[in-house]
PDB file of C-alpha atoms in Angstrom:
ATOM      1  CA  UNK W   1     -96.640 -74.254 -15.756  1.00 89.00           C
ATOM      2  CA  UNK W   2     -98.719 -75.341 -13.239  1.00 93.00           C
ATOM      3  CA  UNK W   3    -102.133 -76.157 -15.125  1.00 97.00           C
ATOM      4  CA  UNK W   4    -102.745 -75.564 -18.779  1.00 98.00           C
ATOM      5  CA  UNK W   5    -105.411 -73.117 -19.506  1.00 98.00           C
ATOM      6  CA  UNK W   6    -107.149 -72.240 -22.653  1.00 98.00           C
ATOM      7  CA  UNK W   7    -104.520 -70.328 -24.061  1.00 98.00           C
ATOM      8  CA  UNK W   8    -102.145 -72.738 -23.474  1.00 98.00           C
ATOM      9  CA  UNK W   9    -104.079 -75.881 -24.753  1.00 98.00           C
ATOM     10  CA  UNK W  10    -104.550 -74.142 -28.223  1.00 98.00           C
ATOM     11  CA  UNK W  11    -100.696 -73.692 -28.186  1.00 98.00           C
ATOM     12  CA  UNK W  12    -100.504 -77.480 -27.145  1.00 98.00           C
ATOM     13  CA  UNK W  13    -102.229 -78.520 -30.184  1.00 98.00           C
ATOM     14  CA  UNK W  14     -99.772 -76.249 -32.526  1.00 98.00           C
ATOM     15  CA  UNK W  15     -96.950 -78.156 -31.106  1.00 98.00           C
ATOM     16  CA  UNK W  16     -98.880 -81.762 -31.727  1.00 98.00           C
ATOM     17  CA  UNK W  17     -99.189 -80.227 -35.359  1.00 98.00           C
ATOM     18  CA  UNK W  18     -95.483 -79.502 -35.909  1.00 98.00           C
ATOM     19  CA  UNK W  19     -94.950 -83.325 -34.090  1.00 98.00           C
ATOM     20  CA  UNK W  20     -96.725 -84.982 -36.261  1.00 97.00           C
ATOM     21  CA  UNK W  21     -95.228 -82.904 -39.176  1.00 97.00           C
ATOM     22  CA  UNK W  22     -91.885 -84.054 -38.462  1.00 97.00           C
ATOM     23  CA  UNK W  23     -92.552 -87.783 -37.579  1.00 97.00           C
ATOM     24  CA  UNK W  24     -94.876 -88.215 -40.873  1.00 96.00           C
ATOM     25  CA  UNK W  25     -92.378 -90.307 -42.444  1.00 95.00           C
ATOM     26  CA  UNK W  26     -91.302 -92.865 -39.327  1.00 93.00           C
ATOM     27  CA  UNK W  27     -95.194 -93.147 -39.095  1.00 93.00           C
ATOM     28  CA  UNK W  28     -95.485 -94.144 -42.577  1.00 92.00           C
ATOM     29  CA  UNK W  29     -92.857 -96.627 -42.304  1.00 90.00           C
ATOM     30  CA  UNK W  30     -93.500 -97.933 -39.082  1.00 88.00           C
ATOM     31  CA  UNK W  31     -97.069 -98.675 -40.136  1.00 81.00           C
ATOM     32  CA  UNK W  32     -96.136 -99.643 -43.445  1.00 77.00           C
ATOM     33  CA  UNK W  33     -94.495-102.408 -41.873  1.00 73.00           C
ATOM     34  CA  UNK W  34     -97.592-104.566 -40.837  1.00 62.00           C
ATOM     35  CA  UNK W  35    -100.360-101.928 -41.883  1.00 65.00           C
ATOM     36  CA  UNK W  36    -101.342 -99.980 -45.000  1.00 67.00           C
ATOM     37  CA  UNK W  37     -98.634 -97.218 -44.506  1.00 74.00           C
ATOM     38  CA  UNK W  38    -101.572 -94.274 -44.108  1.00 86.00           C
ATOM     39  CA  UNK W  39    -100.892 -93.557 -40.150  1.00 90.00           C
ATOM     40  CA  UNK W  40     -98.346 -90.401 -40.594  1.00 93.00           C
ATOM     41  CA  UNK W  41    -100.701 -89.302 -43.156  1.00 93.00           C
ATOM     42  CA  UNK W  42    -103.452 -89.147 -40.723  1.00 93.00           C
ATOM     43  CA  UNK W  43    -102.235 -87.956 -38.008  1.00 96.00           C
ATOM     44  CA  UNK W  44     -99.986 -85.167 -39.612  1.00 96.00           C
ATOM     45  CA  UNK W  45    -103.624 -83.996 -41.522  1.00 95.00           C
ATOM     46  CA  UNK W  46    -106.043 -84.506 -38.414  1.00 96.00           C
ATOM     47  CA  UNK W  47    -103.737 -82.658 -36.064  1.00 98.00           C
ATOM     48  CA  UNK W  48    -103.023 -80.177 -38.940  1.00 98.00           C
ATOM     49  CA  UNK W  49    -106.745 -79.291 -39.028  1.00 97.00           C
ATOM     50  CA  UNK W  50    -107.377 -79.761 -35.212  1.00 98.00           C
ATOM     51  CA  UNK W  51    -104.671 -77.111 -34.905  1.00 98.00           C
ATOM     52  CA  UNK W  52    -106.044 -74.146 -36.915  1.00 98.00           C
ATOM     53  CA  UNK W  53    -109.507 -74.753 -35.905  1.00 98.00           C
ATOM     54  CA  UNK W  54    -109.055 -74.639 -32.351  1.00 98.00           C
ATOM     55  CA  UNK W  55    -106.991 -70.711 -32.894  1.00 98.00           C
ATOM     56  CA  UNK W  56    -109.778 -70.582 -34.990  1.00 98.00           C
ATOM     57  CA  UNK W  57    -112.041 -70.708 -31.765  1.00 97.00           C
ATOM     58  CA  UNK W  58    -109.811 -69.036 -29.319  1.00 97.00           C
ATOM     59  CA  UNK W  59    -109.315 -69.079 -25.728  1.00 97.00           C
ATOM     60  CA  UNK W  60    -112.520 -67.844 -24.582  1.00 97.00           C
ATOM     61  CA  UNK W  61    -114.195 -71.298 -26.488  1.00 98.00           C
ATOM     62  CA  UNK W  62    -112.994 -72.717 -23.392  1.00 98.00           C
ATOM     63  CA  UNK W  63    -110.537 -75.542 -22.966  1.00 98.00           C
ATOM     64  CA  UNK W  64    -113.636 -78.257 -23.252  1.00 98.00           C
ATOM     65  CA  UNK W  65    -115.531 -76.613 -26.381  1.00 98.00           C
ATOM     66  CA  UNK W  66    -111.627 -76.581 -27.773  1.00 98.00           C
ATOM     67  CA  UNK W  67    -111.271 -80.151 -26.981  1.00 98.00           C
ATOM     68  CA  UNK W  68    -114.436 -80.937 -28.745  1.00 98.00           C
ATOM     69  CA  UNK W  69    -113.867 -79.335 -31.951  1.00 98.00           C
ATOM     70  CA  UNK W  70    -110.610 -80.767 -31.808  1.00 98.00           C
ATOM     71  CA  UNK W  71    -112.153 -84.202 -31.724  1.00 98.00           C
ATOM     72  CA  UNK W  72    -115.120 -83.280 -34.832  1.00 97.00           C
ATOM     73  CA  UNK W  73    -112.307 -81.888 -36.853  1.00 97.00           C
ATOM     74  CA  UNK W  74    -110.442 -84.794 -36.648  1.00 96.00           C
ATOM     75  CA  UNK W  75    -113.476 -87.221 -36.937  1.00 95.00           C
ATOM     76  CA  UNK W  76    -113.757 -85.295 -40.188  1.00 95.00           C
ATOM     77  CA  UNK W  77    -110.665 -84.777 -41.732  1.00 94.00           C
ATOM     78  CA  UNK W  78    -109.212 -88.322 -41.028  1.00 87.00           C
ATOM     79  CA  UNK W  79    -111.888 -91.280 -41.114  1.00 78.00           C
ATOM     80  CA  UNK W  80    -109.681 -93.541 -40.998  1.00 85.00           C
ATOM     81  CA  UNK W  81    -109.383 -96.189 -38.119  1.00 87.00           C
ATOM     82  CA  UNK W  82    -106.564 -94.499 -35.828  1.00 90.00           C
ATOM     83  CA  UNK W  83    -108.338 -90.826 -36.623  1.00 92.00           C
ATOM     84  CA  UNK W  84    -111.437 -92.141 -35.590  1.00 93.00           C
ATOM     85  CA  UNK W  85    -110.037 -93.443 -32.106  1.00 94.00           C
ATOM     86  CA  UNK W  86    -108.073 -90.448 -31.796  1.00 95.00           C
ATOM     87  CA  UNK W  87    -111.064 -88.053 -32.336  1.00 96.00           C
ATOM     88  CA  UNK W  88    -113.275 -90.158 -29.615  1.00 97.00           C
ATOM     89  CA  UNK W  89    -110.623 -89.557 -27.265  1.00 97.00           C
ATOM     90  CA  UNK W  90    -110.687 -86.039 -27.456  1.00 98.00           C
ATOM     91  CA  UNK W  91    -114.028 -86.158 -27.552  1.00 98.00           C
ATOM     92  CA  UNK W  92    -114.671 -87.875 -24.458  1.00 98.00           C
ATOM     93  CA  UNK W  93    -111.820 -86.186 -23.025  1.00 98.00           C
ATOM     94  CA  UNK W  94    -113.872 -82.833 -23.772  1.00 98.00           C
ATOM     95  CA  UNK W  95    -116.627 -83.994 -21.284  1.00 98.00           C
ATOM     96  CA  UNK W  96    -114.151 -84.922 -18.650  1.00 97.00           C
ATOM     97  CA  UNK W  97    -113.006 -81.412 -19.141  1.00 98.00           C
ATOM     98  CA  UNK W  98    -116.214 -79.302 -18.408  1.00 97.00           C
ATOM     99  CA  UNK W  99    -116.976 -76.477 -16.815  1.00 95.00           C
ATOM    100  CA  UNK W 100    -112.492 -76.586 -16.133  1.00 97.00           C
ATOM    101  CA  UNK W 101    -110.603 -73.314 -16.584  1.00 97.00           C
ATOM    102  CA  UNK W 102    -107.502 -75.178 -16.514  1.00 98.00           C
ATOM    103  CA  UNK W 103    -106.258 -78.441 -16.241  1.00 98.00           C
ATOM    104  CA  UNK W 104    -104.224 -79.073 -13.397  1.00 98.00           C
ATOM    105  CA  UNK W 105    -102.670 -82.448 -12.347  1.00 98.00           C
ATOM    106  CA  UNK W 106    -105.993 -84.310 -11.176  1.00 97.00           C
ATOM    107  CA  UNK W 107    -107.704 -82.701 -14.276  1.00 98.00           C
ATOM    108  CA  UNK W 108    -105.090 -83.986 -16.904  1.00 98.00           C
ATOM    109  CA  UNK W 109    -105.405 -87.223 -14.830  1.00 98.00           C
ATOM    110  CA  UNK W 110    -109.320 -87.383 -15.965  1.00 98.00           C
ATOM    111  CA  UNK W 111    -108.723 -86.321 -19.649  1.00 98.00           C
ATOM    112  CA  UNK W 112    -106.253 -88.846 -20.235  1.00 98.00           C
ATOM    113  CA  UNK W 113    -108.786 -91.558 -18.472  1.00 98.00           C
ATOM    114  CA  UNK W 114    -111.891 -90.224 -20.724  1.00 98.00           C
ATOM    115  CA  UNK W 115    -109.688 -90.522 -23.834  1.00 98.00           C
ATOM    116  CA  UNK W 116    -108.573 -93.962 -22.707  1.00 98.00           C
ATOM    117  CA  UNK W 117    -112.209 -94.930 -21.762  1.00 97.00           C
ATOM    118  CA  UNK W 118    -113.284 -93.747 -25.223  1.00 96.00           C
ATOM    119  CA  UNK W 119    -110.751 -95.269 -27.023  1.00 96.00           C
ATOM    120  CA  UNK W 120    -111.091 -98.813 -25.394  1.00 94.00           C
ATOM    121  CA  UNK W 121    -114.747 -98.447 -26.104  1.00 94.00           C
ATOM    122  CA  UNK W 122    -114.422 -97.634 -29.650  1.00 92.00           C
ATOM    123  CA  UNK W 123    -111.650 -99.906 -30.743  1.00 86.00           C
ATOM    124  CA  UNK W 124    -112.745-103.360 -29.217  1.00 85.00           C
ATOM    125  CA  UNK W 125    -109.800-103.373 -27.887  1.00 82.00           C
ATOM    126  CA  UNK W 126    -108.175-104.811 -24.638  1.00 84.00           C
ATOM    127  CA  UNK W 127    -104.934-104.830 -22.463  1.00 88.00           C
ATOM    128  CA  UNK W 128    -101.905-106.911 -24.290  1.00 77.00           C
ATOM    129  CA  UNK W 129    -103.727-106.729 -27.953  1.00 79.00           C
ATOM    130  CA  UNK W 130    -100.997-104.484 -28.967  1.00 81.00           C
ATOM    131  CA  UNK W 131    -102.720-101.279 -29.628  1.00 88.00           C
ATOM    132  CA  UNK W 132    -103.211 -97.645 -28.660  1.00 93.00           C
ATOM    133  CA  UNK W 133    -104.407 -99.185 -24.982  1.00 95.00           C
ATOM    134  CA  UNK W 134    -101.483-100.672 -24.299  1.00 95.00           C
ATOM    135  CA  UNK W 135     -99.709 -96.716 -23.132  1.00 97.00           C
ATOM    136  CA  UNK W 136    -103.007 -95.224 -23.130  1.00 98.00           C
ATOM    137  CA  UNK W 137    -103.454 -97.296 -20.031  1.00 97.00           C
ATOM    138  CA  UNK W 138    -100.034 -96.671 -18.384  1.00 97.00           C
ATOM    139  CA  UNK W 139    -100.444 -92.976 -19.013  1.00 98.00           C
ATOM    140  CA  UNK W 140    -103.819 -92.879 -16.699  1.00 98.00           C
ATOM    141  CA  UNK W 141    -102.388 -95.079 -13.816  1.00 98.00           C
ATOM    142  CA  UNK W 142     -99.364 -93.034 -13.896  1.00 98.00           C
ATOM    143  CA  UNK W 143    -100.894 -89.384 -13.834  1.00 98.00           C
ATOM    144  CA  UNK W 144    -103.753 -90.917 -11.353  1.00 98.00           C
ATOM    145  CA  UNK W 145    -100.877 -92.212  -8.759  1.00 98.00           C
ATOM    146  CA  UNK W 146     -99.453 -88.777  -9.305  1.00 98.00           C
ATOM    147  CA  UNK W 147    -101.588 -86.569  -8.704  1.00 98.00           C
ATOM    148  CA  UNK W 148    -102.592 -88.158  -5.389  1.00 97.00           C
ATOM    149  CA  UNK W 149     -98.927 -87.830  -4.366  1.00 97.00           C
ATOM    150  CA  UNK W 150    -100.079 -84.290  -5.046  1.00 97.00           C
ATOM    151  CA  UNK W 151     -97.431 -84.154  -8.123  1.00 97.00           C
ATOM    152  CA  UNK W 152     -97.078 -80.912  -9.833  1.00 97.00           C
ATOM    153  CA  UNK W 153     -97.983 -81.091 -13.527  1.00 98.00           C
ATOM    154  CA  UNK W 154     -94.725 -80.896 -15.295  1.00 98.00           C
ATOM    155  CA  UNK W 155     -93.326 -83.389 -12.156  1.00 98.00           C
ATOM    156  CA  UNK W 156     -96.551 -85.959 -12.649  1.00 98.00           C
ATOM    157  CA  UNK W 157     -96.207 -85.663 -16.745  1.00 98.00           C
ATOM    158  CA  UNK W 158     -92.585 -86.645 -16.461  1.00 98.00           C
ATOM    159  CA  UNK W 159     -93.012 -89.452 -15.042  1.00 98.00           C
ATOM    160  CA  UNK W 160     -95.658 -90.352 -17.348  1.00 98.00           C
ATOM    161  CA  UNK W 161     -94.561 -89.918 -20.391  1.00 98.00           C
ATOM    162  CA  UNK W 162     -91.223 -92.205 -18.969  1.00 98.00           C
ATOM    163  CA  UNK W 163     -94.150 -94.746 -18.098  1.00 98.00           C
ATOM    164  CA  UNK W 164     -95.409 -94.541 -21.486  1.00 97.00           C
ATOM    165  CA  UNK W 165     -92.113 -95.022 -23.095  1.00 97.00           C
ATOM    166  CA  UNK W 166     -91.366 -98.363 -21.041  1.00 96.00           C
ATOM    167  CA  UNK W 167     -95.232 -99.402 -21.866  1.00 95.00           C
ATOM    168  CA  UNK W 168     -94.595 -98.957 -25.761  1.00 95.00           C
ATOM    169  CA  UNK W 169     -91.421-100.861 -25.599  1.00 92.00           C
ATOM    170  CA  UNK W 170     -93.311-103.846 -23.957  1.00 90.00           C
ATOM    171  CA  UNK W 171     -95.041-103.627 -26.613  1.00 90.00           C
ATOM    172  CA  UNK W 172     -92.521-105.231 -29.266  1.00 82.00           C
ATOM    173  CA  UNK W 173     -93.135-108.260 -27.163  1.00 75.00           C
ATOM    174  CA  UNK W 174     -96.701-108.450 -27.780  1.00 77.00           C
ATOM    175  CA  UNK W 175     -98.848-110.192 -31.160  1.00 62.00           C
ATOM    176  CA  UNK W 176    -101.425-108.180 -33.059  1.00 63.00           C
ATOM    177  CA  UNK W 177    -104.890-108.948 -32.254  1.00 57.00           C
ATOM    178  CA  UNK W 178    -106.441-105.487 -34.392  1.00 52.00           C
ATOM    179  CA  UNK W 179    -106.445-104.170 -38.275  1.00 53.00           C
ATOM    180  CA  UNK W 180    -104.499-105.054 -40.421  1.00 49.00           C
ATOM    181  CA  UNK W 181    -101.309-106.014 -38.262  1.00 46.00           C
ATOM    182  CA  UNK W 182    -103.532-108.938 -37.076  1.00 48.00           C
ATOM    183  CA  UNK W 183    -102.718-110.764 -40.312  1.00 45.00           C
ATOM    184  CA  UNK W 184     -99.480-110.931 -39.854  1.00 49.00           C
ATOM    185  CA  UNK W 185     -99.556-112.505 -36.204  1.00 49.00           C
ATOM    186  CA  UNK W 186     -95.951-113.852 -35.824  1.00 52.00           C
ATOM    187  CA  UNK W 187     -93.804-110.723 -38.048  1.00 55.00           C
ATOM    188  CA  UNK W 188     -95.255-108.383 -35.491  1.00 52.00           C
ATOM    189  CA  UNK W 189     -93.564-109.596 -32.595  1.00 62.00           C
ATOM    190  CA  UNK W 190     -90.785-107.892 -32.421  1.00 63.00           C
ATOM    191  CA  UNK W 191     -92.097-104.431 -33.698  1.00 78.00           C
ATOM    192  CA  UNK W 192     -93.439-101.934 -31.610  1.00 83.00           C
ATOM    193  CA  UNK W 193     -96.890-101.180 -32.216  1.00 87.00           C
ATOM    194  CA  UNK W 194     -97.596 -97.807 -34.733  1.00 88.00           C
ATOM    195  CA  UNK W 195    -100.874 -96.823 -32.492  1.00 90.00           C
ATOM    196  CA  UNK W 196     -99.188 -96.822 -29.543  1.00 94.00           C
ATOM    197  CA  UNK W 197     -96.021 -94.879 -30.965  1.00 95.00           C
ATOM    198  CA  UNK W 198     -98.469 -92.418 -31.262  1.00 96.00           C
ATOM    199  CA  UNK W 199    -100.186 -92.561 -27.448  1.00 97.00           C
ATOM    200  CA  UNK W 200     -96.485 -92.037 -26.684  1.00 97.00           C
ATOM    201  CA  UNK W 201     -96.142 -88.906 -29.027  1.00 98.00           C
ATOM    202  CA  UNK W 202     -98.604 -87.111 -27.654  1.00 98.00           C
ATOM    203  CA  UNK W 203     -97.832 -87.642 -23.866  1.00 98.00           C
ATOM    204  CA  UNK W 204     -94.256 -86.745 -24.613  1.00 98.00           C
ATOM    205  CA  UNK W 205     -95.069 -83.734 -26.221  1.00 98.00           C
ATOM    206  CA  UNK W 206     -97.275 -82.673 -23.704  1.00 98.00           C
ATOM    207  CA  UNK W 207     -95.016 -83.082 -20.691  1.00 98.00           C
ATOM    208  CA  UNK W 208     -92.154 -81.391 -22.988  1.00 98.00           C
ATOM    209  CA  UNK W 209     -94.737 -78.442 -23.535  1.00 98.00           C
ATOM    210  CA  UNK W 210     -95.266 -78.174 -19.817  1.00 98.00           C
ATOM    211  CA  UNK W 211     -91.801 -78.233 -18.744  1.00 97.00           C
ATOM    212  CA  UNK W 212     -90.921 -75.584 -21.177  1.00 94.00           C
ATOM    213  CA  UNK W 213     -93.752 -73.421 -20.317  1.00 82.00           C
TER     214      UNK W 213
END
């Protein structure tokens, strides 16, 4: 695949569904560690309802209009701290996106940097704080670098989502600074950090999705 389109982004989100179906539990008990154990919960449900509302809208919505009801369905379904970050990404991510038919290498490159702007905005949240960020950022210096290598999408997303898994396992190293995690300061060092599992999901998944496609 050489850019998604449409077609192929409502497809992407069915395969985020079934993801976040199947790690629900590791989610649960990965945040249940240092959190209040809710995180596979809302991310299984949000990208649940993203999912059928976006076939809902079919391809000819457009991959930014898909994006964005993508991010209010989530916003909706899953109030909760990590749904709320997750559905401004998406969000933003949708205005980086318009006016695109598809979503080539430089294009990903700017949807992953809106959804990283958005999130950084939203959470309060900086470099080495242990969050979300911490692969979120990785994942748009990667895809940026690759795409002016002029990278071919599946080529460019492999080497990001191998970015993002070295950038979540730095982040066992790192102390809470956000939520509930925060409290425990010292018992999260060692752990890796539950939003940024998640950052790491979702770039794996998509550079799987591409390389199958």
């Amino acid at each position: 695949m050489d850019a998604i389109k449409a077609s192929d982004l409502i497809r992407l989100f069915e395969t985020w569904k079934a993801l976040f179906a199947e790690q629900r539990d590791f989610l649960i008990s990965l945040d249940g560690k240092v959190g209040d154990s809710d995180l596979g919960i809302t991310m299984s449900k949000s990208f649940a309802a993203a999912a059928e509302t976006v076939a809902a809208e079919g391809e000819a919505a457009g991959i930014s209009k898909l994006l964005r009801t993508a991010g209010a369905t989530m916003a909706r379904t899953a109030p909760s701290t990590m749904g709320t970050l997750t559905a401004t990404g998406f969000l933003r991510a949708s205005k980086a996106t318009e006016g695109a038919d598809a979503l080539g290498t430089a294009e990903v490159a700017g949807f992953w940097r809106a959804f990283r702007d958005g999130v950084a905005e939203r959470g309060k949240a900086k470099l080495g704080d242990k969050t979300l960020l911490d692969v979120l950022d990785p994942i748009v210096v990667t895809l940026e670098a690759q795409a002016e290598s002029g990278a071919s999408l599946a080529e460019a997303l492999a080497a990001t989502s191998a970015a993002a898994e070295q950038a979540l396992e730095a982040t066992k190293s790192m102390l809470a600074q956000h939520g509930k995690a925060a409290a425990f300061q010292e018992k999260t060092i060692g752990l890796q950090d539950a939003g940024a599992t998640v950052g790491y999901f979702l770039i794996r998944r998509m550079a799987e999705f591409v390389a199958k496609a």
